C-alpha cells in the first residue's frame, strides 16, 4: 500500500521522517508537493504560528528569516481527519462512520533558530483515497499561498486594479496569519496614501491564493508614459527573492534617457506575462494605445511576442538584436559547435541583412555548415520571429537601438534599491524609493548640456546657465503644483519654489532677476523628461535684461560647492547675492 511505503523513513527517496530539516519554507513546500504526488495523499494545514508576531517586537535573529522560514510551528493533517463517510470518495478500513484519519506532520523551528525541523511524522492513513479525488483536489504550491487571504477574495481582486480602501481590507485579512503578505500590502497602503493615482494589480493563482505577479505604476510613471509613448522598452531587469523576477518597462524622454513607466514582479514561469504587462500598462494609461510606434523587448520576453500587436495595434514589436546574437552565440558554445567562429559571423550577417533576399542567402549558407541540433534550434526559435530582430525589418533600419544602454543604466539604479532586504515587500519599497528627484538628478549630465548652451549663447549667459545646471544636482524634493508645474524644495528650511506649467518660469529671485533658467527649472524639466537644452529658455539679447552692461569678473563662491570663476554682469549681481539663501 502507498501509505505503508511512506513508513520506510527519510532514507528512501528523500522521504519524510523525524529530524528532516528545511532551511526555507519554499524548500519544504516543493519537497512536500513532490512527496504528496508520489504517494497520492492529501494534507491540509491544521494550525500554524508565524515566525514573527505583529503584536510583539521581533527578536534580533528573526527579521532576516521571516521571509524565508515564515513560521515557527506548522501542523499538517490528512484532508479526511474528522470527516465522515459520504463527505468524500474514500473507503474506511475499519467499521466506523467517522473517518478521523490519524496521519499528521509537525514542523517546528529548530534549536539554532535557522531552520524548520520535522518533529512528528505519522504517515499511516486509515483509508484509501480515490485517484479521481486526488487529481481533482491536489494543487501544487498550496503551501506557498497567502494563508491570510480567503480564496473568494483573491479570485475577485486578481487582475483588477486595486482601490485604496480594498488594500486596507486585504491587509486586515492577512494581519494575523501571513506577515509577508501583510507587509507587502502595507507597502501598497503607504503608496496609495502618498499617491492616490497609482495603479496596482495583484494576480493570484485561481482557487489557490498564491501570488503570481504584481503590476505597479505610480502617477509620475504614468505621466511619463503619456508624455513619451513613441518608444517603449521591456525586459527582465533583476531576479528577486521567492522565485520572483522583476520586469521593467521604460520610455525614452526628450533628453534621450530611459525612464521607468511600469514594473511587474512575477513568479518565474508565469504564463502570458508579456501580454499581461503591456495590457496592464495600456489599461493604466489608455491614451498611449494608438501612440506607441515601437516596443523593443529582451529575449527573456520572447514568449507571447506574436500577440502583443493585438494590444498595441499601431506599434512594431522588435526583439533586441544584440541580445539575440548573444543568445545564439551562447547556444553555439553550449553545443560545442564545430567552426563556431564562422557560424557566429554568419549569424551576425543574418541579423544585419539589408534586405529579405540577403537574409535568405545567409540562411542558406547557415544551413550548409551548421550542425543539425543548432540549426533546428535556430529554425524553431528564431527564424519564425525574424521580422522582430533582423535589420531589414527593424523599426528604423539605419539607427542603433538604445535598448541595451537604457536597460544597463536602469539595472545600475536597481543595485542599491534591491540589495538590502530579501523580502518581496522590501523589493517593492526599494522600487518606489527610486521614484525620487535626487535619484534622477544623479544621472544629470550637467556639463554636456552646459556645453550646448555655450555654443549658442553669449559667454555671460552661458556661464550663468552652467552654474545653475551644476546646482540643480542638489535638488531635494518635488511635488506637482495646482494648475500644473511643480513645487520644489529649497536648500533652506521651509523654502519652496514654484516652477510654472510651461517649465520655463520660476518664482525664485534668480529667475525673476534675469529671466534666465534657474536650477529649479532644470530640475523640474529633468523630472518631467522635458529637454534640458532649449534656446527659448534664454532671454533675447537686449530684451528684458536691458542693454548689455559692463562685465566684471568675480569668484562665484558657494560654501557647499567650492569656487568657480565665472563672468557676470552688474545687472545680475543682486540675484547672485541671494543664491546661498536658495
XYZ file of C-alpha atoms in Angstrom:
582
model
C 0.000 0.000 0.000
C 1.261 3.537 -0.804
C 0.784 4.679 2.779
C 2.890 1.779 4.078
C 5.634 2.693 1.626
C 5.744 6.113 3.256
C 6.812 4.474 6.525
C 10.182 3.384 5.174
C 11.746 6.541 6.590
C 13.672 9.552 5.291
C 16.466 7.431 3.833
C 14.273 6.218 0.954
C 13.929 8.650 -1.951
C 14.029 11.728 0.284
C 11.062 10.533 2.326
C 9.534 12.477 5.142
C 10.729 11.453 8.589
C 11.650 12.707 12.040
C 14.537 15.155 12.084
C 14.313 16.145 8.424
C 15.397 19.825 8.093
C 14.361 22.633 5.738
C 16.138 25.992 5.532
C 13.275 27.756 3.688
C 9.506 27.392 3.554
C 9.772 27.288 -0.239
C 12.090 24.267 0.036
C 9.622 22.435 2.270
C 6.686 23.331 0.031
C 8.410 21.973 -3.101
C 9.581 18.827 -1.268
C 6.128 18.220 0.189
C 4.379 18.651 -3.176
C 6.680 16.026 -4.737
C 6.134 13.667 -1.816
C 2.327 14.014 -1.912
C 2.262 13.421 -5.676
C 4.420 10.329 -5.287
C 2.183 8.805 -2.598
C -1.173 10.232 -3.724
C -2.103 11.732 -0.348
C -3.850 14.966 0.572
C -2.895 17.103 3.578
C -4.184 20.451 4.857
C -2.793 22.921 7.408
C -4.440 22.402 10.782
C -2.583 25.115 12.730
C 0.437 27.371 12.435
C 2.308 30.176 14.187
C 4.083 32.918 12.198
C 7.775 33.362 12.864
C 7.202 36.975 13.882
C 4.101 38.155 15.685
C 2.718 41.568 14.741
C 1.876 42.120 18.399
C 5.416 41.632 19.731
C 8.780 43.142 18.745
C 10.919 40.620 16.819
C 13.947 39.003 18.390
C 17.302 40.100 16.867
C 17.832 36.866 14.932
C 14.355 36.666 13.376
C 13.825 39.552 10.894
C 16.219 38.174 8.295
C 14.483 34.759 8.444
C 10.878 35.938 8.428
C 10.569 35.919 4.651
C 12.311 32.564 4.160
C 11.014 30.369 7.024
C 7.695 32.237 7.568
C 6.565 30.042 10.512
C 7.839 28.775 13.858
C 5.258 25.967 14.063
C 3.144 24.197 11.415
C 0.890 21.144 11.787
C -0.441 19.361 8.692
C -3.204 16.773 8.945
C -4.835 14.436 6.441
C -7.610 16.127 4.498
C -10.035 13.490 5.859
C -9.180 13.906 9.522
C -12.505 14.335 11.309
C -14.661 13.931 8.194
C -17.456 11.388 7.772
C -18.124 8.652 5.238
C -20.158 10.165 2.409
C -18.426 13.560 2.509
C -15.676 12.380 0.146
C -14.866 9.439 -2.100
C -12.906 7.374 0.437
C -13.147 3.866 1.805
C -12.590 3.209 5.501
C -10.591 0.170 6.603
C -12.433 -0.028 9.938
C -16.095 -0.103 10.960
C -16.886 3.476 11.940
C -18.966 6.257 10.476
C -16.291 8.874 11.265
C -13.071 8.656 9.237
C -10.863 10.646 11.659
C -7.603 9.799 9.844
C -4.624 9.954 12.282
C -1.966 10.976 9.698
C -0.194 14.203 10.627
C 3.119 16.030 10.170
C 4.521 18.689 12.503
C 7.364 21.134 11.850
C 8.957 23.372 14.475
C 11.692 25.996 14.481
C 14.933 24.163 15.207
C 17.231 24.785 18.190
C 19.514 27.002 16.072
C 16.543 29.171 15.078
C 17.554 28.999 11.404
C 15.566 26.051 10.032
C 12.338 24.071 10.304
C 12.593 20.517 11.638
C 10.080 17.663 11.306
C 9.208 16.704 14.911
C 6.182 14.465 14.184
C 5.550 12.239 11.157
C 2.553 9.946 11.468
C 2.225 8.837 7.877
C -0.146 5.874 8.229
C -3.644 6.594 6.810
C -6.706 4.547 7.808
C -8.441 4.865 4.444
C -7.827 4.605 0.730
C -8.060 7.685 -1.447
C -9.678 7.591 -4.857
C -7.198 8.572 -7.637
C -10.013 10.665 -9.075
C -10.316 12.708 -5.877
C -6.554 13.182 -5.677
C -6.332 14.518 -9.239
C -9.301 16.810 -8.564
C -8.170 18.199 -5.208
C -4.379 18.248 -5.351
C -2.772 21.532 -6.413
C 0.935 22.217 -6.247
C 2.236 25.208 -4.277
C -0.794 25.408 -1.992
C 1.559 25.793 0.983
C 3.030 28.894 -0.717
C -0.388 30.547 -0.776
C -1.297 33.553 1.322
C -2.796 31.891 4.381
C -4.480 35.112 5.478
C -6.455 35.887 2.324
C -9.622 33.893 1.578
C -9.715 32.327 -1.899
C -13.000 34.066 -2.726
C -11.209 37.398 -2.127
C -8.094 36.592 -4.162
C -10.224 35.292 -7.032
C -12.259 38.520 -7.113
C -9.353 41.015 -6.955
C -6.971 39.156 -9.258
C -6.006 41.048 -12.444
C -8.014 44.124 -11.404
C -6.557 47.470 -10.355
C -6.841 47.744 -6.595
C -8.750 50.539 -4.900
C -7.008 52.108 -1.863
C -9.759 51.041 0.581
C -9.597 47.460 -0.709
C -5.849 47.339 0.059
C -6.612 48.251 3.665
C -9.182 45.426 3.873
C -6.758 42.889 2.396
C -4.088 43.990 4.845
C -6.503 43.460 7.719
C -7.396 39.950 6.457
C -3.744 38.854 6.388
C -2.654 40.571 9.603
C -2.844 37.569 11.918
C -1.573 34.745 9.693
C 0.670 35.912 6.869
C 3.169 38.563 7.870
C 4.871 38.581 4.470
C 1.613 39.385 2.656
C 0.674 41.864 5.371
C 3.967 43.764 4.897
C 3.523 43.760 1.117
C 0.004 45.158 1.419
C 1.339 47.673 3.941
C 3.680 48.998 1.267
C 0.734 49.305 -1.130
C -1.236 51.134 1.560
C 1.654 53.576 2.048
C 1.876 54.104 -1.706
C -1.811 54.946 -2.047
C -1.671 57.392 0.871
C 1.115 59.304 -0.864
C -0.096 58.744 -4.440
C -3.837 58.008 -4.833
C -3.402 57.926 -8.617
C -1.034 54.942 -8.592
C -2.118 51.784 -10.409
C -1.531 48.373 -8.772
C -2.611 44.846 -9.682
C -2.141 41.699 -7.608
C -2.572 38.498 -9.621
C -3.261 35.253 -7.735
C -3.482 31.701 -8.998
C -7.147 30.898 -9.295
C -8.619 28.914 -6.391
C -5.247 28.706 -4.634
C -4.490 32.252 -3.327
C -0.850 32.069 -4.431
C 0.508 35.438 -5.508
C 1.821 35.156 -9.071
C 2.576 38.739 -10.052
C 2.368 42.418 -9.115
C 1.925 45.241 -11.633
C 2.857 48.706 -10.423
C 2.840 52.193 -11.982
C 2.943 55.439 -9.982
C 1.246 58.656 -11.129
C 4.610 60.067 -12.201
C 5.418 56.941 -14.204
C 2.028 57.116 -15.912
C 2.641 60.770 -16.808
C 5.992 59.873 -18.363
C 4.267 57.193 -20.467
C 1.694 59.797 -21.522
C 4.391 62.309 -22.491
C 6.742 59.884 -24.282
C 4.750 56.926 -25.649
C 6.509 56.592 -29.016
C 9.307 54.187 -27.978
C 8.915 51.640 -25.183
C 11.431 49.084 -23.899
C 10.621 45.966 -21.832
C 12.896 43.338 -20.334
C 13.651 41.281 -17.267
C 15.718 43.580 -15.074
C 16.578 41.565 -11.932
C 15.990 38.340 -10.004
C 14.105 38.736 -6.735
C 13.626 36.536 -3.650
C 10.970 33.843 -3.515
C 11.313 32.707 -7.123
C 10.249 36.127 -8.465
C 11.659 38.147 -11.371
C 11.446 41.894 -11.939
C 10.355 43.138 -15.366
C 10.635 46.843 -16.197
C 9.020 48.966 -18.902
C 10.936 52.094 -19.944
C 10.193 55.007 -22.250
C 12.687 57.424 -23.808
C 12.324 61.051 -22.730
C 13.257 64.247 -24.598
C 16.810 64.056 -23.234
C 17.328 60.564 -24.671
C 17.204 58.932 -21.231
C 15.396 55.690 -20.399
C 12.671 56.336 -17.794
C 10.655 53.776 -15.841
C 6.926 53.725 -16.657
C 5.883 50.369 -15.124
C 7.167 47.446 -13.051
C 5.995 43.855 -12.908
C 7.212 41.460 -10.201
C 6.308 37.969 -11.434
C 6.868 34.436 -10.249
C 9.250 32.556 -12.539
C 7.333 30.633 -15.218
C 4.188 32.778 -15.086
C 2.368 32.273 -18.433
C 1.343 35.061 -20.840
C 3.453 37.551 -18.921
C 4.426 39.818 -21.828
C 0.826 40.400 -22.890
C -0.226 40.927 -19.268
C 2.415 43.633 -18.690
C 1.672 45.507 -21.921
C -2.106 45.226 -21.476
C -1.859 46.462 -17.867
C 0.221 49.457 -18.971
C -2.323 50.348 -21.665
C -5.164 49.955 -19.152
C -3.379 52.307 -16.730
C -2.654 54.885 -19.490
C -5.308 54.317 -22.210
C -4.144 57.344 -24.236
C -0.986 55.582 -25.391
C -2.727 52.659 -27.115
C -2.533 54.201 -30.587
C 0.601 56.289 -29.930
C 3.228 53.600 -29.322
C 5.246 53.201 -32.518
C 7.798 50.627 -31.378
C 8.092 48.235 -28.443
C 11.545 46.670 -28.044
C 11.762 43.616 -25.782
C 14.552 41.422 -24.451
C 14.986 37.772 -25.379
C 13.575 36.759 -21.966
C 10.191 38.121 -23.111
C 10.032 36.300 -26.452
C 7.059 34.135 -25.408
C 3.896 35.936 -26.429
C 5.574 38.341 -28.869
C 3.122 37.371 -31.622
C 0.088 38.543 -29.649
C 1.364 41.904 -28.375
C 0.353 43.728 -31.550
C -3.267 42.984 -30.647
C -2.758 45.198 -27.590
C -0.706 47.850 -29.435
C -2.246 47.869 -32.924
C -0.086 50.736 -34.272
C 3.254 49.521 -32.896
C 6.092 47.478 -34.312
C 7.363 44.867 -31.852
C 11.039 44.021 -32.088
C 13.497 41.928 -30.084
C 16.847 43.434 -29.116
C 19.204 42.281 -31.883
C 22.290 42.367 -29.667
C 20.617 40.029 -27.164
C 19.520 37.648 -29.921
C 23.107 37.366 -31.200
C 24.384 36.894 -27.654
C 21.829 34.118 -27.023
C 22.706 32.360 -30.282
C 26.435 32.588 -29.559
C 25.852 31.152 -26.081
C 23.860 28.261 -27.565
C 26.661 27.549 -30.040
C 29.167 27.376 -27.173
C 26.901 25.101 -25.133
C 26.630 22.684 -28.051
C 30.369 22.936 -28.782
C 29.523 23.673 -32.404
C 32.446 22.983 -34.785
C 33.554 26.094 -36.653
C 31.904 28.282 -34.043
C 33.626 31.490 -35.195
C 32.437 31.041 -38.791
C 28.863 30.329 -37.648
C 28.858 33.370 -35.341
C 29.956 35.523 -38.300
C 27.139 34.105 -40.405
C 24.641 34.869 -37.637
C 25.943 38.437 -37.447
C 25.456 38.820 -41.194
C 21.969 37.338 -40.908
C 20.986 39.776 -38.166
C 22.249 42.792 -40.122
C 20.885 41.733 -43.533
C 19.918 44.768 -45.591
C 17.036 43.017 -47.373
C 14.927 39.827 -47.152
C 16.853 38.473 -50.146
C 20.203 38.920 -48.385
C 18.751 37.262 -45.266
C 17.709 34.219 -47.354
C 21.193 33.965 -48.849
C 22.893 33.937 -45.444
C 20.286 31.479 -44.113
C 21.169 29.118 -46.960
C 24.858 29.420 -46.009
C 23.991 28.646 -42.379
C 22.037 25.543 -43.378
C 25.105 24.290 -45.281
C 27.560 24.493 -42.350
C 25.635 24.450 -39.034
C 25.215 21.162 -37.103
C 21.683 19.761 -37.180
C 20.919 20.394 -33.491
C 21.956 24.047 -33.637
C 20.166 24.557 -36.954
C 16.969 23.040 -35.523
C 17.171 25.416 -32.554
C 17.600 28.406 -34.880
C 14.788 27.413 -37.226
C 12.329 26.629 -34.415
C 13.120 29.538 -32.074
C 14.459 32.494 -34.054
C 13.667 32.110 -37.743
C 9.854 32.322 -37.219
C 10.403 35.696 -35.477
C 12.921 37.076 -37.978
C 10.726 40.130 -38.529
C 11.369 41.215 -34.944
C 15.173 41.156 -34.866
C 16.688 41.250 -38.397
C 17.828 44.712 -39.531
C 15.848 44.869 -42.778
C 12.580 44.555 -40.837
C 13.625 46.861 -37.995
C 11.646 49.927 -36.890
C 14.449 52.230 -38.075
C 16.940 50.404 -40.254
C 19.881 52.774 -40.059
C 19.664 53.653 -36.370
C 21.185 51.952 -33.377
C 18.569 50.833 -30.857
C 19.194 52.378 -27.398
C 17.653 49.329 -25.675
C 20.913 47.980 -24.195
C 22.039 51.384 -22.890
C 18.670 52.138 -21.286
C 18.417 48.737 -19.589
C 22.025 48.843 -18.359
C 21.507 52.292 -16.792
C 18.258 51.059 -15.231
C 19.911 47.956 -13.755
C 22.647 50.111 -12.215
C 19.941 52.102 -10.427
C 18.376 48.878 -9.155
C 21.566 47.653 -7.447
C 21.154 49.901 -4.423
C 17.366 49.529 -4.283
C 17.139 45.724 -4.259
C 20.183 44.642 -2.269
C 19.229 45.462 1.308
C 16.422 43.017 2.148
C 15.292 39.700 0.702
C 11.517 40.123 1.149
C 9.074 40.914 -1.639
C 7.731 43.869 0.356
C 11.243 45.316 0.642
C 11.719 44.946 -3.120
C 8.557 46.966 -3.735
C 9.727 49.567 -1.229
C 13.091 49.815 -2.985
C 11.441 50.308 -6.380
C 9.228 53.072 -5.008
C 12.249 54.752 -3.411
C 13.787 55.044 -6.866
C 10.929 57.349 -7.852
C 12.553 60.458 -6.373
C 14.140 63.646 -7.679
C 17.585 63.067 -6.062
C 17.846 59.646 -7.752
C 17.030 61.116 -11.171
C 19.450 64.002 -10.663
C 22.316 61.569 -10.094
C 22.310 60.938 -13.838
C 22.253 64.613 -14.831
C 24.997 65.286 -17.402
C 25.243 68.959 -16.482
C 28.478 69.707 -18.306
C 27.271 68.245 -21.607
C 24.133 70.387 -21.524
C 26.117 73.472 -20.461
C 28.449 72.995 -23.424
C 25.488 73.159 -25.796
C 24.371 76.430 -24.223
C 27.899 77.812 -24.564
C 27.767 77.059 -28.279
C 24.672 79.197 -28.875
C 24.638 81.888 -26.188
C 26.909 84.757 -25.115
C 29.635 83.842 -22.655
C 27.967 85.628 -19.752
C 24.589 83.940 -20.150
C 26.118 80.520 -20.827
C 28.273 80.761 -17.699
C 25.263 81.527 -15.515
C 23.308 78.653 -17.075
C 26.225 76.286 -16.465
C 26.329 77.336 -12.809
C 22.598 76.716 -12.361
C 22.846 73.349 -14.099
C 25.573 72.274 -11.678
C 23.500 73.411 -8.686
C 20.428 71.556 -9.975
C 22.116 68.290 -8.938
C 21.368 69.147 -5.306
C 17.579 69.145 -5.668
C 15.772 67.688 -2.669
C 12.090 67.116 -3.344
C 9.417 67.833 -5.935
C 5.620 67.761 -5.928
C 3.017 68.595 -8.590
C 1.638 72.131 -8.266
C -2.029 73.023 -8.556
C -2.826 74.057 -12.092
C 0.321 72.424 -13.493
C 4.022 72.799 -12.921
C 5.924 71.721 -9.827
C 6.807 72.856 -6.328
C 10.456 72.223 -5.431
C 12.027 72.248 -2.006
C 14.830 74.770 -1.482
C 18.038 74.316 0.478
C 16.806 76.498 3.320
C 14.366 75.215 5.884
C 10.811 75.648 4.659
C 11.929 77.183 1.370
C 9.886 76.226 -1.688
C 9.766 77.477 -5.256
C 7.093 77.032 -7.909
C 8.024 76.220 -11.498
C 5.269 77.161 -13.965
C 3.295 74.720 -16.066
C 5.424 75.638 -19.100
C 8.544 74.579 -17.136
C 10.182 77.817 -18.281
C 9.486 80.165 -15.348
C 10.119 80.053 -11.605
C 9.199 82.047 -8.522
C 12.798 82.216 -7.275
C 14.730 85.507 -7.281
C 17.399 84.096 -9.611
C 14.873 83.692 -12.408
C 12.980 86.873 -11.555
C 16.164 88.986 -11.745
C 17.276 87.933 -15.217
C 14.625 85.603 -16.677
C 17.316 83.040 -17.233
C 16.740 79.337 -16.433
C 17.453 78.524 -12.787
C 18.339 75.267 -11.024
C 14.666 74.705 -10.163
C 13.592 74.891 -13.811
C 16.314 72.446 -14.832
C 15.399 70.011 -12.034
C 11.710 70.167 -12.940
C 12.411 69.657 -16.638
C 14.633 66.648 -15.907
C 11.943 65.146 -13.661
C 9.255 65.632 -16.320
C 11.526 64.384 -19.117
C 11.431 67.688 -20.991
C 14.531 68.808 -22.923
C 17.172 70.471 -20.742
C 18.685 72.220 -23.748
C 16.185 74.711 -25.146
C 17.350 78.050 -26.565
C 13.912 79.523 -25.887
C 14.816 79.454 -22.184
C 17.456 82.143 -22.788
C 16.217 85.756 -22.831
C 16.734 87.543 -26.168
C 19.780 89.796 -26.422
C 18.895 93.289 -25.273
C 15.475 92.087 -24.137
C 14.074 92.084 -20.631
C 17.526 92.383 -19.138
C 18.042 95.793 -20.760
C 21.188 96.844 -22.652
C 24.427 94.977 -22.198
C 26.295 96.334 -19.178
C 29.995 96.299 -18.339
C 31.263 92.886 -17.442
C 33.306 92.263 -14.309
C 34.961 89.102 -13.094
C 34.185 87.571 -9.708
C 34.797 84.296 -7.958
C 31.344 82.716 -7.734
C 31.564 81.096 -4.301
C 29.155 78.733 -2.695
C 30.057 77.295 0.696
C 28.818 73.842 -0.380
C 30.117 73.583 -3.914
C 33.503 75.347 -3.910
C 34.594 78.263 -6.125
C 34.171 78.554 -9.877
C 35.407 81.647 -11.743
C 32.571 82.996 -13.890
C 31.872 86.108 -15.960
C 28.843 88.037 -14.787
C 27.233 91.442 -15.377
C 26.276 94.104 -12.885
C 22.621 93.545 -13.808
C 22.538 90.142 -12.074
C 24.802 90.758 -9.077
C 21.773 91.121 -6.849
C 20.437 87.687 -7.803
C 23.850 86.143 -7.262
C 23.997 87.513 -3.695
C 20.798 85.612 -2.946
C 21.989 82.207 -4.226
C 23.007 80.934 -0.808
C 19.524 81.578 0.510
C 18.102 79.131 -2.047
